[in-house]
PDB file of C-alpha atoms in Angstrom:
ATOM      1  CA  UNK M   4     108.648  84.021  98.062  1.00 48.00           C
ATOM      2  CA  UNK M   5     107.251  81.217  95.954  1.00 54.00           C
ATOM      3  CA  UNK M   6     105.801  82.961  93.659  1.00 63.00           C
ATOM      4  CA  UNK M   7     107.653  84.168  90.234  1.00 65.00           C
ATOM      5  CA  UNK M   8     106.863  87.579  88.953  1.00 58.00           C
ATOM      6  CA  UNK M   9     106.212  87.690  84.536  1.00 76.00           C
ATOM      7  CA  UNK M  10     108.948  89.391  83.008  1.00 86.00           C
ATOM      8  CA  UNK M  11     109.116  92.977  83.424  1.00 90.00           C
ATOM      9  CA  UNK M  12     109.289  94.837  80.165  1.00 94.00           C
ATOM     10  CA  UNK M  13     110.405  98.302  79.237  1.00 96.00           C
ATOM     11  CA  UNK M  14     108.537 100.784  76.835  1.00 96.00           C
ATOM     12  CA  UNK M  15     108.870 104.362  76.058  1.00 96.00           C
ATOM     13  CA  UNK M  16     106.759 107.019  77.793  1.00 96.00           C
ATOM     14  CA  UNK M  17     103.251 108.266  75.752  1.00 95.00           C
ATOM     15  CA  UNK M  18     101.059 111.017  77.126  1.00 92.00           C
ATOM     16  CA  UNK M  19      98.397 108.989  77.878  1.00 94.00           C
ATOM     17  CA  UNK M  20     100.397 107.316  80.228  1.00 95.00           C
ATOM     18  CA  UNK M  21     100.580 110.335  82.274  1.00 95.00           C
ATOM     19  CA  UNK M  22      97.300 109.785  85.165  1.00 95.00           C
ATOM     20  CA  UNK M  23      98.657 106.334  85.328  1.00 96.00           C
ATOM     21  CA  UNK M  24     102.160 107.251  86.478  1.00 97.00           C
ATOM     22  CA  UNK M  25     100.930 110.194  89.011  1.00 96.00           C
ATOM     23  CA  UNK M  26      99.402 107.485  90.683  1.00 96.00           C
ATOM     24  CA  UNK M  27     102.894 105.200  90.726  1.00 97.00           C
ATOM     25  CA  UNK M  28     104.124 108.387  91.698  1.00 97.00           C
ATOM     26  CA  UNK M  29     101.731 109.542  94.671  1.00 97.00           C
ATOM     27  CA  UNK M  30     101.575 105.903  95.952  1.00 97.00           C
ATOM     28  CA  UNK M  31     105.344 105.098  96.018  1.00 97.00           C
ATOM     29  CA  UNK M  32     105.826 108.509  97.951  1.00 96.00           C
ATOM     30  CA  UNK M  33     102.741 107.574 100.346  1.00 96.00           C
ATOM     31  CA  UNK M  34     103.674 104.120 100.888  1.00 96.00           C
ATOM     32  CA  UNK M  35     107.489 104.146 100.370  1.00 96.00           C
ATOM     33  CA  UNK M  36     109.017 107.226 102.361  1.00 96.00           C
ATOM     34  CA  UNK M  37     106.751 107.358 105.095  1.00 94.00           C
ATOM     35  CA  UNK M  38     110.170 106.407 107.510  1.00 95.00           C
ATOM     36  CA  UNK M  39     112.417 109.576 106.191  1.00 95.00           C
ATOM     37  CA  UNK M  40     109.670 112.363 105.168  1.00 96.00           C
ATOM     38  CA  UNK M  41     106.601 113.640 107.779  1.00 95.00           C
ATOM     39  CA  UNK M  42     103.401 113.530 106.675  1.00 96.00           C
ATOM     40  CA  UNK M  43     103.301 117.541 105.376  1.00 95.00           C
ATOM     41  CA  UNK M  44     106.532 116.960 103.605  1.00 95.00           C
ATOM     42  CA  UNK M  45     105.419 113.833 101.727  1.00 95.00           C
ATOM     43  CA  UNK M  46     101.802 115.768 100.874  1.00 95.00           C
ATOM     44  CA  UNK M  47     103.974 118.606  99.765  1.00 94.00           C
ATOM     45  CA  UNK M  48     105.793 116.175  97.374  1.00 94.00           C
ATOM     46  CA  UNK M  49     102.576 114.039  95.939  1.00 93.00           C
ATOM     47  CA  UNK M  50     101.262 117.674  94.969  1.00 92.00           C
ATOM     48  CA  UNK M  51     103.317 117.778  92.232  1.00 87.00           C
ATOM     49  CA  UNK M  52     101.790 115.075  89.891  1.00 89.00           C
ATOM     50  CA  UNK M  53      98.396 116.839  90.141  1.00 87.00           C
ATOM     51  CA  UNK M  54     100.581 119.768  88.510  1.00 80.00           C
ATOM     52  CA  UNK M  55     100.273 119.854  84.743  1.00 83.00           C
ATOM     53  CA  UNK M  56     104.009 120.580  84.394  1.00 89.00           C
ATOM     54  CA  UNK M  57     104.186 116.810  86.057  1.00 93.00           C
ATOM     55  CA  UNK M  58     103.171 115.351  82.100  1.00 93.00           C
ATOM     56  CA  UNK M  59     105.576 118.029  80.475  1.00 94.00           C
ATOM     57  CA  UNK M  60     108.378 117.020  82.889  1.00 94.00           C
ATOM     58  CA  UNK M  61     107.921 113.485  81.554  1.00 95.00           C
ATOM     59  CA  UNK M  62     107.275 114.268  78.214  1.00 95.00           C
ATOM     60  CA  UNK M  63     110.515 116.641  77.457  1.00 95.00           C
ATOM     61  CA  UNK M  64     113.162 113.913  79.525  1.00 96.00           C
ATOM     62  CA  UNK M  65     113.604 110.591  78.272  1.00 96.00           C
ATOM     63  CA  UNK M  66     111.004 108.611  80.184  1.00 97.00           C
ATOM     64  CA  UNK M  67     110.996 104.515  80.113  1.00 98.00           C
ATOM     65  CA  UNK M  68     108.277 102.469  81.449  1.00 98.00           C
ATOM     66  CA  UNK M  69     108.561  99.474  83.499  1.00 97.00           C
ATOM     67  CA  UNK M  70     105.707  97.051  82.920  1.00 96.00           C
ATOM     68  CA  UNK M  71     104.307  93.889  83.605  1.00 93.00           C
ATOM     69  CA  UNK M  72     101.745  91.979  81.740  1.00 91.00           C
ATOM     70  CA  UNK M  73     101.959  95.241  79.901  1.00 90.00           C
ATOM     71  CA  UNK M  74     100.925  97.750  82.935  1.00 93.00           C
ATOM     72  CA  UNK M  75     102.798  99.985  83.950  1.00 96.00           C
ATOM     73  CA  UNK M  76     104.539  99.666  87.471  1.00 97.00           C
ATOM     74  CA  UNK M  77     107.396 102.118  87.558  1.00 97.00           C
ATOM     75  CA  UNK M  78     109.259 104.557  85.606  1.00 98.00           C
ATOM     76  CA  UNK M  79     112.404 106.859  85.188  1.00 98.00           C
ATOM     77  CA  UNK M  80     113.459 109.690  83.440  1.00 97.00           C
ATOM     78  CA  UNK M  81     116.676 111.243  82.028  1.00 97.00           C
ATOM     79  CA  UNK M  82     117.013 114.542  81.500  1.00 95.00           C
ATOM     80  CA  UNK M  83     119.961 115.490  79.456  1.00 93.00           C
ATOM     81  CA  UNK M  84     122.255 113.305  78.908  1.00 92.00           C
ATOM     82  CA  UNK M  85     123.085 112.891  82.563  1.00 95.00           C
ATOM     83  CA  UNK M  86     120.855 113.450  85.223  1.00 97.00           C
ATOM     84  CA  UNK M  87     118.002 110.913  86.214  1.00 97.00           C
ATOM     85  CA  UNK M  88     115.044 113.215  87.036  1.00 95.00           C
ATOM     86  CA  UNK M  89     112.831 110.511  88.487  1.00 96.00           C
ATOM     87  CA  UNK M  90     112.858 107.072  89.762  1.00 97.00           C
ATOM     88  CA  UNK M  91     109.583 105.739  90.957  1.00 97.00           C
ATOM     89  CA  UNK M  92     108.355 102.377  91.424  1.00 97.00           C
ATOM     90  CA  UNK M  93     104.579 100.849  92.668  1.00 97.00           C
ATOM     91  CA  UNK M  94     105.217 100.238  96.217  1.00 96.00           C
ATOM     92  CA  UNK M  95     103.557  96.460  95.112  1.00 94.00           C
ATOM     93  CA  UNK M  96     106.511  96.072  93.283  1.00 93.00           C
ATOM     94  CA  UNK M  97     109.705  97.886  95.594  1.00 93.00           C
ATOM     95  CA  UNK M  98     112.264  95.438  96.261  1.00 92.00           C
ATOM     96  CA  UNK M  99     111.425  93.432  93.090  1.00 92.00           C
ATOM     97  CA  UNK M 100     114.456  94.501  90.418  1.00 94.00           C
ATOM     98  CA  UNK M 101     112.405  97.247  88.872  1.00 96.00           C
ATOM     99  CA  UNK M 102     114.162 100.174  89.764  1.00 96.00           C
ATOM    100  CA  UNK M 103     117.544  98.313  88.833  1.00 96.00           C
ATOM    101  CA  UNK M 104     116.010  97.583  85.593  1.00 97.00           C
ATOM    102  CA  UNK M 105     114.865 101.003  85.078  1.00 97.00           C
ATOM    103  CA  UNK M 106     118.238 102.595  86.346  1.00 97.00           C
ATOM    104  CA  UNK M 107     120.471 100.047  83.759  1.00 96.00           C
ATOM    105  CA  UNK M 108     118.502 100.737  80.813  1.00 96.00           C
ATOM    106  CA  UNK M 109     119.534 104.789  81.816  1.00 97.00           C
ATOM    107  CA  UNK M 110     122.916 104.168  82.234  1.00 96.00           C
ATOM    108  CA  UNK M 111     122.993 102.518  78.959  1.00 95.00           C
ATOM    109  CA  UNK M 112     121.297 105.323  77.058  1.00 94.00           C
ATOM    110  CA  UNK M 113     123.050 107.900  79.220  1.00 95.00           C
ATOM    111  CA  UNK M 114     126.466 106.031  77.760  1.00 93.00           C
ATOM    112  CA  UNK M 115     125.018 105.847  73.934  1.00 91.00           C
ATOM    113  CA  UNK M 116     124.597 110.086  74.662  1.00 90.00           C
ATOM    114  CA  UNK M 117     128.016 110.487  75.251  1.00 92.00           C
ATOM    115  CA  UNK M 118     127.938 111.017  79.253  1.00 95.00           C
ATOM    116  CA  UNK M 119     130.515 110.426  81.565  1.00 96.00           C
ATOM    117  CA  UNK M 120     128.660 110.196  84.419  1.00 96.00           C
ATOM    118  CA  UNK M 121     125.088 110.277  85.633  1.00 97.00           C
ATOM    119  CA  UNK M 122     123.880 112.863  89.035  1.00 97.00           C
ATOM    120  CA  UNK M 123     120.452 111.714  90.448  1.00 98.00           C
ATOM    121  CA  UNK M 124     119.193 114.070  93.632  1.00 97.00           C
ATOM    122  CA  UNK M 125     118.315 111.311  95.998  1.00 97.00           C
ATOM    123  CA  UNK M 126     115.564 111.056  98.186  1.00 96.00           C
ATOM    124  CA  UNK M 127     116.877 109.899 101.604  1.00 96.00           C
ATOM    125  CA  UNK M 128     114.841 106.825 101.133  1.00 96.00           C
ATOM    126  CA  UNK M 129     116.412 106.028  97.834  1.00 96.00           C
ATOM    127  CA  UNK M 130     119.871 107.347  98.851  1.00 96.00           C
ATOM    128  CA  UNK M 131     120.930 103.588  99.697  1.00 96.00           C
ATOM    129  CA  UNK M 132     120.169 102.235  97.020  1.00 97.00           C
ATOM    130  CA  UNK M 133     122.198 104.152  94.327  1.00 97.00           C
ATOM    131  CA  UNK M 134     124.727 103.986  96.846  1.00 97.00           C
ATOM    132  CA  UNK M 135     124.639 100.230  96.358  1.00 97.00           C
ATOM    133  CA  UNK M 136     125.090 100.848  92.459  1.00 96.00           C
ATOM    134  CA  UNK M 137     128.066 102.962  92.526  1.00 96.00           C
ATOM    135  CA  UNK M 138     126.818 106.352  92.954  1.00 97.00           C
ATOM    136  CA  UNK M 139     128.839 108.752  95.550  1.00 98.00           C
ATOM    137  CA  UNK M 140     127.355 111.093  97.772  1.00 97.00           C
ATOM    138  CA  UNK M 141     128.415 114.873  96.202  1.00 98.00           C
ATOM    139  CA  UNK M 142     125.841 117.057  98.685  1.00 97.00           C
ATOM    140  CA  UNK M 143     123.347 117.921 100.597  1.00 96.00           C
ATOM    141  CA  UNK M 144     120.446 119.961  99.254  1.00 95.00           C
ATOM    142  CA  UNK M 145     116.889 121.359 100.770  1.00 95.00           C
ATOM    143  CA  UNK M 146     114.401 122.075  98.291  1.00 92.00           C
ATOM    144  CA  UNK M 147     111.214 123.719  98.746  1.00 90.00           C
ATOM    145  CA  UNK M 148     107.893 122.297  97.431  1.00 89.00           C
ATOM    146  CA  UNK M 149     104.679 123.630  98.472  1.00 85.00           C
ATOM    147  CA  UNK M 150     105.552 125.609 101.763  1.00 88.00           C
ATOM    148  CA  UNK M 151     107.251 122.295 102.976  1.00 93.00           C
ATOM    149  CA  UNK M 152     111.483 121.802 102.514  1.00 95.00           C
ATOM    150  CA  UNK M 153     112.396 118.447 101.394  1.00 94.00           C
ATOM    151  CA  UNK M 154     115.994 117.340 101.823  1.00 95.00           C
ATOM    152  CA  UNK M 155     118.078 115.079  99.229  1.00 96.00           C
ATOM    153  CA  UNK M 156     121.711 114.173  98.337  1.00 97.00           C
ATOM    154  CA  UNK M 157     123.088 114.580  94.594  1.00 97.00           C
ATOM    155  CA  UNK M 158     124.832 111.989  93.981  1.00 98.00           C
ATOM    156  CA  UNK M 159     127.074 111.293  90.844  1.00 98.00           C
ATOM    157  CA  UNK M 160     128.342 107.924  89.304  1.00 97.00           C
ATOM    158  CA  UNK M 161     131.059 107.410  86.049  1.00 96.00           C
ATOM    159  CA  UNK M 162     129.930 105.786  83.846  1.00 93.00           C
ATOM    160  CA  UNK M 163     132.180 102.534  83.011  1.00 78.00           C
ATOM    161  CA  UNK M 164     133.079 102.155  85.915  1.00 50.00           C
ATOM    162  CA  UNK M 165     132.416  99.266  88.582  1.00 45.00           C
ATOM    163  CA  UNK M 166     130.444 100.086  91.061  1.00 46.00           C
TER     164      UNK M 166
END
């Protein structure tokens, strides 16, 4: 682990960034939650960024960029003012502080919108780690995408609160 990573930045979204985050999207799902999801269910889920409600999903939330060097390696969205839609970082960079970075800079603006607490719909691969950054388990869902059922967790943090 010698080597020190530049400074990740933050940006707001722009629609040309769109291509550029279906591919953090498709690759994080591919490479990321290949230990919880089968194969049809993670195919099911990467079909959605070659949807063209995938850029009008990011353009109507608030969506932040994580960058570094200026390229864009992750991102996450709020829709509302409290519920994170998405959460999805480069596998290059998992494990790196980029979600956290991503998730902070939601609270914060979730906060500045007046909410009391923030839901996310966890995948089961990212279940853990909201869990590790206060955010409770509600329930259980099954959604359908594409023929294929997916199952997550809703989970809900306060806001102002220690995790």
């Amino acid at each position: 682990m010698g080597q020190t990573l530049p400074k990740p930045g933050l940006r707001p979204f722009l629609p040309d960034d769109v291509p550029l985050l279906a591919a953090i999207f498709t690759a994080s799902i591919e490479e990321l939650t290949g230990d919880d999801y089968s194969e049809a269910q993670q195919q099911a889920w990467m079909e959605a960024a070659e949807d063209e409600e995938f850029g009008k999903r990011l353009a109507s939330d608030l969506t932040l960029i994580a960058t570094l060097e200026g390229s864009p390696v992750g991102f996450a969205s709020l829709r509302g003012a409290d519920h994170i839609r998405m959460l999805y970082v480069h596998p290059a960079v998992a494990g790196q502080g980029i979600a956290a970075m991503l998730i902070d800079a939601l609270e914060k603006l979730a906060g500045g919108r007046g909410a009391a607490a923030l839901t996310v719909d966890a995948s089961d691969t990212a279940q853990g780690f909201f869990a590790k950054r206060g955010y409770a388990a509600q329930q259980r869902n099954s959604v359908a995408i594409n023929d294929e059922w997916l199952a997550n967790t809703t989970m809900k943090k306060t806001l102002g609160a220690a995790p």
